[in-house]
Amino acid sequence: MSENFFNSANLEEWEAVSKLYPKALEMRASKITKPGGKTSLMELDKWFQEDLPEVISSRNPRYLTKEELTKLMKWKLSRGKFRPRLTEMVQTNDEELVQTVSTKAFQKVSKSLKGAIKELCVLKAVGPATASAILAAGAPEHAPFMADESMNAIPGMGPLKYTAGQYEDYAAEIKDCLKRLEDEGSEDWTPHKVELTLWTHYIIRQMKPELLKAITSKKRASTGEDQGKKRLKAS
């Protein structure tokens, strides 16, 4: 598979890599040395990807609780860089403030991603990356999570700065990618799904790249690329 997956992969390849997310998560979890860490990440990720979005979407208006924010921070630090001080700091937020701020953010996100991020960043221990995780959980159709691996998978995105400005650039790249996939006929892709797929590609490329080569082989077989090369060599 091309190293420049973000720009060169077609919809078929994106779909194939997307399906590898569970494997990529297991690979990431296998690197956790803390006792119970692997199981914890798998459980937290299921909660973040499946349970939390359902809970938030059931509320009118949508909002996040302090307990959910604390658990979301544990998920983020388990899947990425672990910084225990952030877990302690995020618990000092006021319950009413968390709900008020998150309500405003979800109300703004469809019209202003920048404004939604700004609302959430008034909370302690919440920067653009954590704010993006909140939005990805409650509004995946508008916001991608600012994961290190996903950003590193986009050519020219580094060095990572974790600023609101860089998140805007990242979200714009994701939006452009989503448009390309829609032009190919995709119907169920969201900014969050694109970001998850980039994360998956990055992790697998680092830990088990042969899985990606298998996807390339299938693509060549389906398009007749290999047969075309053989004919060129024969001539």
Steps between C-alpha positions, in 0.01 A plus 500: 500500500626849420668680784276793416181317592318820588527650152518197273277225644163439339170430675551123484832530685355738758218255568746210534725688743200620700402139569844441656436741787433223757833335409683831522349568840610159625851570373506831684360340815763223488770764559352607833710354780287612793306205652146503364589778259414306185156399624437852626577658162279254313209570737554876496515505123173310467344752737638797306420372151160343571343578838590867553379621158166327558461658844588850381271481197210394724516830688318809381699715498818295478755538779777320688515433875805537722513123551497445124770763449721326755446162334561651157834634624595151622417362155704768325806447720473120481497500120762774468763654726433435867519814716345427842493867605233572240273236653533672836447849358192414297324377815522849653249636246157602628214272391272787399777667301578180310137458401449867410817528295447171316140596420618822337774315313263244350262779401780681316684210336288477184565865415837567662743224591741768620234649727411160645864427581538841663198437724640172631851632560381706797489174696804401707732248329305534176698620198414473130580126490272404790236744377508329161447162670188636669366627169589179315299303755195724488518632144705255289338638185677832562819439699800269477703418810844662505698176543877514457501200269222636280675833458834333431330302222428823311796627293625841614297511822802482732655605725210450740416809704160417652372851432155610391652622174656165422173325580324724246757402236463133593120514489515673160722221362256241635209687340675505162570127530136435586397687186728276290345189652149633442590566136585129474158406632545470878186552706583431864836671549542776757799710612531270802502186284770650276709582808454148641609350169811718490581391856453137396725536197773669704499237777496202263767649279721531808422160651380259229543654152440168322127549567511811284690321224221243488251781433717626214517151350123466508461837333742407222321171445162668477621769259717273288808708577726197540387352169567833332854506633561144380382593151736799494795282603412240237494761225 
